[in-house]
PDB file of C-alpha atoms in Angstrom:
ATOM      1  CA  UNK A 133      67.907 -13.074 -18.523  1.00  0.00           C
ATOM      2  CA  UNK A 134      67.764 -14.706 -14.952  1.00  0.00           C
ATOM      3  CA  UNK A 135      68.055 -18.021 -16.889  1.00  0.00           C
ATOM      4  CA  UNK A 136      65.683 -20.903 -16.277  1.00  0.00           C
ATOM      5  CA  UNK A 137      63.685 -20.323 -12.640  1.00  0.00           C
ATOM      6  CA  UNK A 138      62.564 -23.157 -10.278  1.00  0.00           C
ATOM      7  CA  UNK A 139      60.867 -23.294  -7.239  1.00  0.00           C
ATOM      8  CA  UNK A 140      60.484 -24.123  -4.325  1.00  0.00           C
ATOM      9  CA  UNK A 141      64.420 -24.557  -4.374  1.00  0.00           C
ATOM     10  CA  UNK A 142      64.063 -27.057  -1.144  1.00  0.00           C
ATOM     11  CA  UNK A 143      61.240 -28.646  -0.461  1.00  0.00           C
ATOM     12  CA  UNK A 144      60.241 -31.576   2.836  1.00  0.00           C
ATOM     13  CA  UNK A 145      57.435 -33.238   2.780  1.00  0.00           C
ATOM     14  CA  UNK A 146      55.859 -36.410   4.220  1.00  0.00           C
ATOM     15  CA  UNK A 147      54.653 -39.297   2.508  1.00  0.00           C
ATOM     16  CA  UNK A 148      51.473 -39.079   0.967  1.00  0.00           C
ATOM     17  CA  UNK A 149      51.176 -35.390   0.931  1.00  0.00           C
ATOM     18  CA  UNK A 150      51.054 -33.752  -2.393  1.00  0.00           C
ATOM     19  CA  UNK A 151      54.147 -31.698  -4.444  1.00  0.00           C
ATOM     20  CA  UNK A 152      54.279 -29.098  -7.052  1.00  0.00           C
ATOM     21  CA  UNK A 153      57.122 -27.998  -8.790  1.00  0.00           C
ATOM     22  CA  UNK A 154      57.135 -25.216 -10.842  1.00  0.00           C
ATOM     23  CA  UNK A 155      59.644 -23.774 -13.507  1.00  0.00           C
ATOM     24  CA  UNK A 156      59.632 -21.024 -15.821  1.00  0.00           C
ATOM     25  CA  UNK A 157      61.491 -21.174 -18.829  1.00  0.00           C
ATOM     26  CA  UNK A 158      64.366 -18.646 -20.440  1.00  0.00           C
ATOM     27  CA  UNK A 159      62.079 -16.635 -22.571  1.00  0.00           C
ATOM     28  CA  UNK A 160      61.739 -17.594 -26.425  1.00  0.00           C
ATOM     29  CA  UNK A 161      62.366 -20.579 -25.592  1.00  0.00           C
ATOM     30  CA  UNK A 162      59.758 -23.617 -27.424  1.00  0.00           C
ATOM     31  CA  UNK A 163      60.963 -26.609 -25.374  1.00  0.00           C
ATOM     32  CA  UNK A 164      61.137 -27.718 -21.696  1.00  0.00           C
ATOM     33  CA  UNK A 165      62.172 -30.869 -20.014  1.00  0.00           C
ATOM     34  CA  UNK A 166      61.867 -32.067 -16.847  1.00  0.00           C
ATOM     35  CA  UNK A 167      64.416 -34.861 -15.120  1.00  0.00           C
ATOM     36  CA  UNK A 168      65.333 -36.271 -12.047  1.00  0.00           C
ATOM     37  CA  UNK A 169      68.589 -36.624 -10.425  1.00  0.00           C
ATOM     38  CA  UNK A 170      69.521 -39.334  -8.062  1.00  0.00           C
ATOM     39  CA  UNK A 171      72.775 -40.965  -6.880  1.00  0.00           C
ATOM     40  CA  UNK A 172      71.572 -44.470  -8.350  1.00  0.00           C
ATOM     41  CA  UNK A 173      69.944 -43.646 -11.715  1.00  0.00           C
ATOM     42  CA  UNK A 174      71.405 -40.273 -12.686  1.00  0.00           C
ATOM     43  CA  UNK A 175      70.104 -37.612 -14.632  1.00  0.00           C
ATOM     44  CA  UNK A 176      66.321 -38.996 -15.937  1.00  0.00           C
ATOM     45  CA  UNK A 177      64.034 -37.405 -18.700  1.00  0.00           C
ATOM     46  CA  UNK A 178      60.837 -37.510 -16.835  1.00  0.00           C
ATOM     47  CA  UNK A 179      58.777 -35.356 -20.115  1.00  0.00           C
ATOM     48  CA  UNK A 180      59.094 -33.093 -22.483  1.00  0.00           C
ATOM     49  CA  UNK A 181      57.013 -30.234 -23.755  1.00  0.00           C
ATOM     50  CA  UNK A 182      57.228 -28.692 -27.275  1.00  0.00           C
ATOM     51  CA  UNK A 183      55.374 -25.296 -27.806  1.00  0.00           C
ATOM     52  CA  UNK A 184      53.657 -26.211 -24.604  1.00  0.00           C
ATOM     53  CA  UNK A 185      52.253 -29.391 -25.861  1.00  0.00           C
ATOM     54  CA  UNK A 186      53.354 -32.785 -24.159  1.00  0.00           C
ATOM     55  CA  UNK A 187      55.562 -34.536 -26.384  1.00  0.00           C
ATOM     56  CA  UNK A 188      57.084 -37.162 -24.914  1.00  0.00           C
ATOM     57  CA  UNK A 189      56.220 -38.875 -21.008  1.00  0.00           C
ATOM     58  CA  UNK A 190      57.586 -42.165 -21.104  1.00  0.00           C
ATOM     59  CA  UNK A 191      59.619 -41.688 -18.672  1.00  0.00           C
ATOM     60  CA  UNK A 192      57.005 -40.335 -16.209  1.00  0.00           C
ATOM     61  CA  UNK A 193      57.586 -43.172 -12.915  1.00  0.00           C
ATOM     62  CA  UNK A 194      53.602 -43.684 -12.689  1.00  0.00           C
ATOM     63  CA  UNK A 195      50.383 -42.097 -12.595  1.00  0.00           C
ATOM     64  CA  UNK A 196      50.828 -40.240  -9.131  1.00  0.00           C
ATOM     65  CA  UNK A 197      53.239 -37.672 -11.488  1.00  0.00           C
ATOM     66  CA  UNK A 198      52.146 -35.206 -14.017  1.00  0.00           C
ATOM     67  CA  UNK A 199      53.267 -32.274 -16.042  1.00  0.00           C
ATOM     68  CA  UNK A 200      51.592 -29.627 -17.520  1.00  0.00           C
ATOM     69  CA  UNK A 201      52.306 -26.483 -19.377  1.00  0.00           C
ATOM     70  CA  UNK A 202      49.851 -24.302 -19.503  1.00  0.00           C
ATOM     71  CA  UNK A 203      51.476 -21.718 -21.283  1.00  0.00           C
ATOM     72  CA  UNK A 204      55.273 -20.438 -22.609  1.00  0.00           C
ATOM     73  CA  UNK A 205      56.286 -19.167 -19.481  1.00  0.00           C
ATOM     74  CA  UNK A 206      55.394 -21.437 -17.015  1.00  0.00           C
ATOM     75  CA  UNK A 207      55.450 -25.252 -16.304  1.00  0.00           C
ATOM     76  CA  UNK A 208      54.776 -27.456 -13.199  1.00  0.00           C
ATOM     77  CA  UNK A 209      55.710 -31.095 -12.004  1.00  0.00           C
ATOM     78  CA  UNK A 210      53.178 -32.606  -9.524  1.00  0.00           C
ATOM     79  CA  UNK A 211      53.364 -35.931  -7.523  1.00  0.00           C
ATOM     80  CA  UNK A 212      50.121 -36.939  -5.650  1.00  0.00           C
ATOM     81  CA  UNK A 213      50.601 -38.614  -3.367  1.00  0.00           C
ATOM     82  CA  UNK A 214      54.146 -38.208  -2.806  1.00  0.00           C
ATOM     83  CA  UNK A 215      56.512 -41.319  -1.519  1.00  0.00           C
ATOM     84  CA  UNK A 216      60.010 -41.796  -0.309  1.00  0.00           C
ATOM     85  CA  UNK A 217      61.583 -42.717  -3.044  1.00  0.00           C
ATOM     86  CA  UNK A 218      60.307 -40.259  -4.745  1.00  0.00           C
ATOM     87  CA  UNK A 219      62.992 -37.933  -2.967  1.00  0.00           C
ATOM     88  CA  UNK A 220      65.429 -36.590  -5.553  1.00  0.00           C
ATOM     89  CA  UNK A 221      66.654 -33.587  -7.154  1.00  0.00           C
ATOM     90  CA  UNK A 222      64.207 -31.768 -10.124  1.00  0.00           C
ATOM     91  CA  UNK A 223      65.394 -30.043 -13.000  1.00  0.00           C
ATOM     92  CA  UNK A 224      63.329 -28.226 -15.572  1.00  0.00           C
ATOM     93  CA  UNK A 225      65.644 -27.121 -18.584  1.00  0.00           C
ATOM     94  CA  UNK A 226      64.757 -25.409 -21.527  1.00  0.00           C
ATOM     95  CA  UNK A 227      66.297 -24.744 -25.183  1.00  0.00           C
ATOM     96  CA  UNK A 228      65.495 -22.948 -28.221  1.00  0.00           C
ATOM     97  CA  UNK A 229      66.473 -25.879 -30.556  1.00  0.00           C
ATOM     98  CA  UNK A 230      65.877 -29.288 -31.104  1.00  0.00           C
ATOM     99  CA  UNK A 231      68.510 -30.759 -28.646  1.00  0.00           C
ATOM    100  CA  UNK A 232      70.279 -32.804 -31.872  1.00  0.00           C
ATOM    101  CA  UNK A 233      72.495 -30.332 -31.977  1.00  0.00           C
ATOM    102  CA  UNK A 234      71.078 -27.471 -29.165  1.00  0.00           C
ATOM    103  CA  UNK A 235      71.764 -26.825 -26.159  1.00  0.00           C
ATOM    104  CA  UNK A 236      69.642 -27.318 -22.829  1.00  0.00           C
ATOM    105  CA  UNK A 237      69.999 -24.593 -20.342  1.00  0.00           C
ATOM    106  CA  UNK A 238      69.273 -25.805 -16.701  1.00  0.00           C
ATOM    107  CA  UNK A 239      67.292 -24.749 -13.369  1.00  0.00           C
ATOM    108  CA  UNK A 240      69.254 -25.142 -10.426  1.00  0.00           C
ATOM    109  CA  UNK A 241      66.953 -27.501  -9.109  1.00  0.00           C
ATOM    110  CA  UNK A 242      64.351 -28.267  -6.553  1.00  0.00           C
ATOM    111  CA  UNK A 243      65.628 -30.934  -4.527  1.00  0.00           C
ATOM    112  CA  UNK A 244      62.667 -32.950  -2.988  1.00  0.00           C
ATOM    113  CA  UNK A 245      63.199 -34.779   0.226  1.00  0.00           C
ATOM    114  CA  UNK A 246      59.892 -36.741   1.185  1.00  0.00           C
ATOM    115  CA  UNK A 247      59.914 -38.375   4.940  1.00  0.00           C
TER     116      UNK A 247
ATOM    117  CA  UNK B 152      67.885 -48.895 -27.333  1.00  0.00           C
ATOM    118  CA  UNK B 153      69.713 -46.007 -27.006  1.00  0.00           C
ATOM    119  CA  UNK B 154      71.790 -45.772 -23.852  1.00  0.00           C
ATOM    120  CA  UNK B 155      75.024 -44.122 -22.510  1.00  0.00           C
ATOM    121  CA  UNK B 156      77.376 -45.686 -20.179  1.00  0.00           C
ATOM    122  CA  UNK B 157      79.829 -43.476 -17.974  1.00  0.00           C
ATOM    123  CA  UNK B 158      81.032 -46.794 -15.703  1.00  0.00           C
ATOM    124  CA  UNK B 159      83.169 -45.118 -13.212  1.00  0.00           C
ATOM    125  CA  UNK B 160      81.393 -42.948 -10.370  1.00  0.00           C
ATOM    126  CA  UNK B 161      84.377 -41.198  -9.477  1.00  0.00           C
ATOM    127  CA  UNK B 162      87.759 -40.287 -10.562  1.00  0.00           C
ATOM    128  CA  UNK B 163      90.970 -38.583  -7.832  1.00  0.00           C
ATOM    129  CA  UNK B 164      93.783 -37.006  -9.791  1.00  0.00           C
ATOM    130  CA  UNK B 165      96.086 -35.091  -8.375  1.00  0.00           C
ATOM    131  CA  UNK B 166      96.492 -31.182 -10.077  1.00  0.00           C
ATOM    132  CA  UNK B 167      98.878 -31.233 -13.244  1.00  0.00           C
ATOM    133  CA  UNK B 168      97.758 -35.496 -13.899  1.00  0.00           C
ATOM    134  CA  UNK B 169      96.099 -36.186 -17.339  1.00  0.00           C
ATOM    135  CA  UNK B 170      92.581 -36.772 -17.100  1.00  0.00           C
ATOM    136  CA  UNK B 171      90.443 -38.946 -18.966  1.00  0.00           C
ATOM    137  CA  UNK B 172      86.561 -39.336 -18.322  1.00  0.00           C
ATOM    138  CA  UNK B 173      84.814 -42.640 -19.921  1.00  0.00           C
ATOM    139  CA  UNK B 174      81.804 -42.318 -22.143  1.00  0.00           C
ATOM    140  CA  UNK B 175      80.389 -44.889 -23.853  1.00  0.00           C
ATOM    141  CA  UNK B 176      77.216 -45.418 -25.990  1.00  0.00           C
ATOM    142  CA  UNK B 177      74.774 -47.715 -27.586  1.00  0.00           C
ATOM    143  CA  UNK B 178      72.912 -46.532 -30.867  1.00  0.00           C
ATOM    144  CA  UNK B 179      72.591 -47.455 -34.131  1.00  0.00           C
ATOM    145  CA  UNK B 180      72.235 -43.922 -36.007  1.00  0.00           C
ATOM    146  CA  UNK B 181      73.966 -40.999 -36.213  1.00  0.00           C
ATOM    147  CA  UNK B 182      75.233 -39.650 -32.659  1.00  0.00           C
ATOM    148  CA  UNK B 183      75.606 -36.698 -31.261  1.00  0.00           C
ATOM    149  CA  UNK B 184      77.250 -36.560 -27.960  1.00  0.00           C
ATOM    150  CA  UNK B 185      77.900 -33.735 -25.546  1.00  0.00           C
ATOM    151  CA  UNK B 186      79.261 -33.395 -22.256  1.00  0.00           C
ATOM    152  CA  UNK B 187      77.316 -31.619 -19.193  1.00  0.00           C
ATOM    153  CA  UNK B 188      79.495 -30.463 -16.174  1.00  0.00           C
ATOM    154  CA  UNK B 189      78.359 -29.306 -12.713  1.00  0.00           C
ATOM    155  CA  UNK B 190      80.006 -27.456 -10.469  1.00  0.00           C
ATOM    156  CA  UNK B 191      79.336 -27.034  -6.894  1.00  0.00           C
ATOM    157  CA  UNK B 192      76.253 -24.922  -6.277  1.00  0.00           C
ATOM    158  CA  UNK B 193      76.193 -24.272  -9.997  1.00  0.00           C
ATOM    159  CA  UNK B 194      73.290 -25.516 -12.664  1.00  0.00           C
ATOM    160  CA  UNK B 195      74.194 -28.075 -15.018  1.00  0.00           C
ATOM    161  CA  UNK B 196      75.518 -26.452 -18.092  1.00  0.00           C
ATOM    162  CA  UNK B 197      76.921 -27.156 -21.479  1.00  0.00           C
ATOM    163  CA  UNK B 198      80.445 -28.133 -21.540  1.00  0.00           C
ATOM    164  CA  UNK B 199      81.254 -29.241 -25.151  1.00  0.00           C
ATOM    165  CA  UNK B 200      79.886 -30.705 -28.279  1.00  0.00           C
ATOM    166  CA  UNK B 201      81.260 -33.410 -30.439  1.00  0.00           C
ATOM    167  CA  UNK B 202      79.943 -31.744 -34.138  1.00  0.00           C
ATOM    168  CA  UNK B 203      82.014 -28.704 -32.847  1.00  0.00           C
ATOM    169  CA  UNK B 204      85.092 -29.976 -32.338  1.00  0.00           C
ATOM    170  CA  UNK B 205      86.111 -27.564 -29.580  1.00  0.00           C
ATOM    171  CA  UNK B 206      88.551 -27.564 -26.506  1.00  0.00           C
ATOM    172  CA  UNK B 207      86.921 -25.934 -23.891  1.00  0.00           C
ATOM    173  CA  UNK B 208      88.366 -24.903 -20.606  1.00  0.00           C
ATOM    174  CA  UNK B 209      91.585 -27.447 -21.757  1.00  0.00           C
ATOM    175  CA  UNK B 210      88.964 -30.267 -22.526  1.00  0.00           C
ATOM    176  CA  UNK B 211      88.323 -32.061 -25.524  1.00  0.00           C
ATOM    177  CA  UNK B 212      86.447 -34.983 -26.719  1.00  0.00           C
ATOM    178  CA  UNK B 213      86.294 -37.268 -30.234  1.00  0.00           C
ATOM    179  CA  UNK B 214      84.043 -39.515 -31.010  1.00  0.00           C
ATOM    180  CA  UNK B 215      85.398 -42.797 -31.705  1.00  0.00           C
ATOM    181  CA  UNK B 216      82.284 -44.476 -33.892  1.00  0.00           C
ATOM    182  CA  UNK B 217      84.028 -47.915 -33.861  1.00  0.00           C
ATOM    183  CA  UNK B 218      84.489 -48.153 -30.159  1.00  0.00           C
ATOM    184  CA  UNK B 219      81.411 -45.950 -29.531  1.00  0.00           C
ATOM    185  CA  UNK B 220      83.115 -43.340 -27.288  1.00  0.00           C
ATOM    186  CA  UNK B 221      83.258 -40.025 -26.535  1.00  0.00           C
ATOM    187  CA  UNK B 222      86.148 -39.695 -23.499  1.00  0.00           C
ATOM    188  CA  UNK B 223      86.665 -36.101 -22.305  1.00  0.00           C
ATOM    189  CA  UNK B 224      90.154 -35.623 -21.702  1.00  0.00           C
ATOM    190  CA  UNK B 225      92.381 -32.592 -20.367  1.00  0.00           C
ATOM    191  CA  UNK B 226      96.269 -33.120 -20.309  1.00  0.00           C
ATOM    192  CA  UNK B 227      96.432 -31.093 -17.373  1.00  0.00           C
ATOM    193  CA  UNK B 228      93.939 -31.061 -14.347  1.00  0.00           C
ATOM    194  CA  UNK B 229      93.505 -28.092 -12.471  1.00  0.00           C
ATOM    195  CA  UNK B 230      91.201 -27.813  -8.828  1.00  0.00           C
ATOM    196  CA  UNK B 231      88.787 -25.737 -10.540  1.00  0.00           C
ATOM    197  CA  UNK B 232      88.119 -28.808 -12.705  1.00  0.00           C
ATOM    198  CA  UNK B 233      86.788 -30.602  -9.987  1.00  0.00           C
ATOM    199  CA  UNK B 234      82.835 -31.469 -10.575  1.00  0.00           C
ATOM    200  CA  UNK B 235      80.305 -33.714 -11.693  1.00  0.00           C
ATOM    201  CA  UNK B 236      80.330 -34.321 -15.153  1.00  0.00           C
ATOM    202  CA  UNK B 237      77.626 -36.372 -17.755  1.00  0.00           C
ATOM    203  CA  UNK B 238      78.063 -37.488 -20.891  1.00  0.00           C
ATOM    204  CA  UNK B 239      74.643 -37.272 -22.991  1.00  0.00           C
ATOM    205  CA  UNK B 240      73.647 -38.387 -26.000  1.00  0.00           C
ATOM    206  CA  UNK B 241      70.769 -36.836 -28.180  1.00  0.00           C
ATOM    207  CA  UNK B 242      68.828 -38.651 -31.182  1.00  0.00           C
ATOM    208  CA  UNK B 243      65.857 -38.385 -33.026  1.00  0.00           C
ATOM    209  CA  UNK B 244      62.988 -40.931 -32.391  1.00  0.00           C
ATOM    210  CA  UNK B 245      59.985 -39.903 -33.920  1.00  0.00           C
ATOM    211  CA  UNK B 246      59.750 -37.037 -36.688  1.00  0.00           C
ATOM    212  CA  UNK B 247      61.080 -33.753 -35.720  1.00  0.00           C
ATOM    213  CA  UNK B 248      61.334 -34.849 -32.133  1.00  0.00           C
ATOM    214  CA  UNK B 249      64.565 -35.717 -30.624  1.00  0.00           C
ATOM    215  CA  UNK B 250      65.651 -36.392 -26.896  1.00  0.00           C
ATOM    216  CA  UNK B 251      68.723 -36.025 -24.841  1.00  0.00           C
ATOM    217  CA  UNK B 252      69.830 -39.024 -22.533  1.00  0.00           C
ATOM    218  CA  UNK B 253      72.618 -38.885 -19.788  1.00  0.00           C
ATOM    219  CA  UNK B 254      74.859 -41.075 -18.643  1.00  0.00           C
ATOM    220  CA  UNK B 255      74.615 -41.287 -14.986  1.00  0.00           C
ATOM    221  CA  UNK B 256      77.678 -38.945 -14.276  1.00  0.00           C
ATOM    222  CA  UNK B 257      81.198 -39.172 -12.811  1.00  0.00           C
ATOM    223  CA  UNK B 258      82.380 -37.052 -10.200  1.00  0.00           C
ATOM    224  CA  UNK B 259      86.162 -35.288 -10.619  1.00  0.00           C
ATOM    225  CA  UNK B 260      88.407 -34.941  -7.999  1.00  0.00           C
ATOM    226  CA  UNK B 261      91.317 -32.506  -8.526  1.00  0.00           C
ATOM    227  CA  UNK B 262      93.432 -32.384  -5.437  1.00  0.00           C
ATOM    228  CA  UNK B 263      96.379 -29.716  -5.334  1.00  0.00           C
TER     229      UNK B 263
END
């Protein structure tokens, strides 16, 4: 198994312009999480999807993000209309447990840089 | 509210020093604490548990419930050692569902 797969790996934008992340989960696997990486804050739980279902997105900045999950194999991360400080590194991660005692396996990231 | 605290952003050892990486955490159930490492150009991955009670790579951790800690500590630092590591914690808040929160990471330094 390649593990968990992100794209776009890199990604510039500028301000106001819109941004999709996508990730597809190891297979068999019934939750997903997305967080965001930066120097100040660290590693943040932006959602997280259980059997595809939205089960937690309190920590979702503001409306201009939003997550869906269509199906298993496939997630994405949008922000509309994309700002500076919005520039940050993505994960998606994935695990087959409940994380009390599991373990998340992570993307390598998409690291967002918006001008 | 739940919360870990890693309060040092970066730790220099030279190869063959003890090292000890500071974890601290706020929450009034039962814990269970991991660490995450991250090597250059590597994903984020699993370094050890607490409910396993493992060394791994020369690492360990305890939790210490009356000082609410979980230090990771190797005797002996190698240069392969050097990476970013978090400390998470995971709990349950709400049912079945449970979350994982990081602390916001310390970077190791191992210089030969």
């Amino acid at each position: 198994d390649a593990g968990v797969i992100q794209s776009p790996r890199h990604e510039v934008t500028e301000m106001g312009q819109e941004v999709t992340l996508r990730c597809k989960p190891i297979s068999g696997h019934n939750s997903l999480f997305w967080y965001r990486q930066t120097m100040m804050r660290g590693l943040e739980l932006l959602i997280y999807f259980n059997n595809n279902v939205p089960i937690d997105d309190s920590g979702m900045p503001e409306d201009r993000f939003s997550a869906k999950m269509p199906n298993a194999s496939f997630s994405t991360l949008k922000i509309q209309p994309s700002e500076p400080r919005d520039s940050a590194v993505y994960f998606c991660a994935s695990s087959s447990d409940t994380v009390i005692t599991g373990e998340l396996f992570f993307g390598e990231g998409s690291r967002l840089t918006v001008l | 509210a739940q919360r870990v605290t890693q309060p040092e952003k970066l730790l220099s050892v030279f190869k063959g020093a003890p090292v000890e990486l500071k974890c601290n955490y706020s929450y009034s159930g039962s814990p269970e604490l991991f660490w995450y490492v991250q090597y250059s150009r590597q994903r984020l991955q699993l370094l050890l548990r607490h409910i396993s009670r493992e060394s791994i790579k020369g690492f360990t951790a305890d939790l210490n419930k009356g000082e609410t800690s979980f230090h990771l500590k190797k005797p002996f630092a190698q240069e392969e050692d050097s990476a970013m590591y978090y400390c998470a914690l995971s709990f349950r808040y709400t049912g079945a569902n449970s979350k994982l929160t990081f602390g916001k990471g310390i970077t190791l330094s191992v210089r030969p």
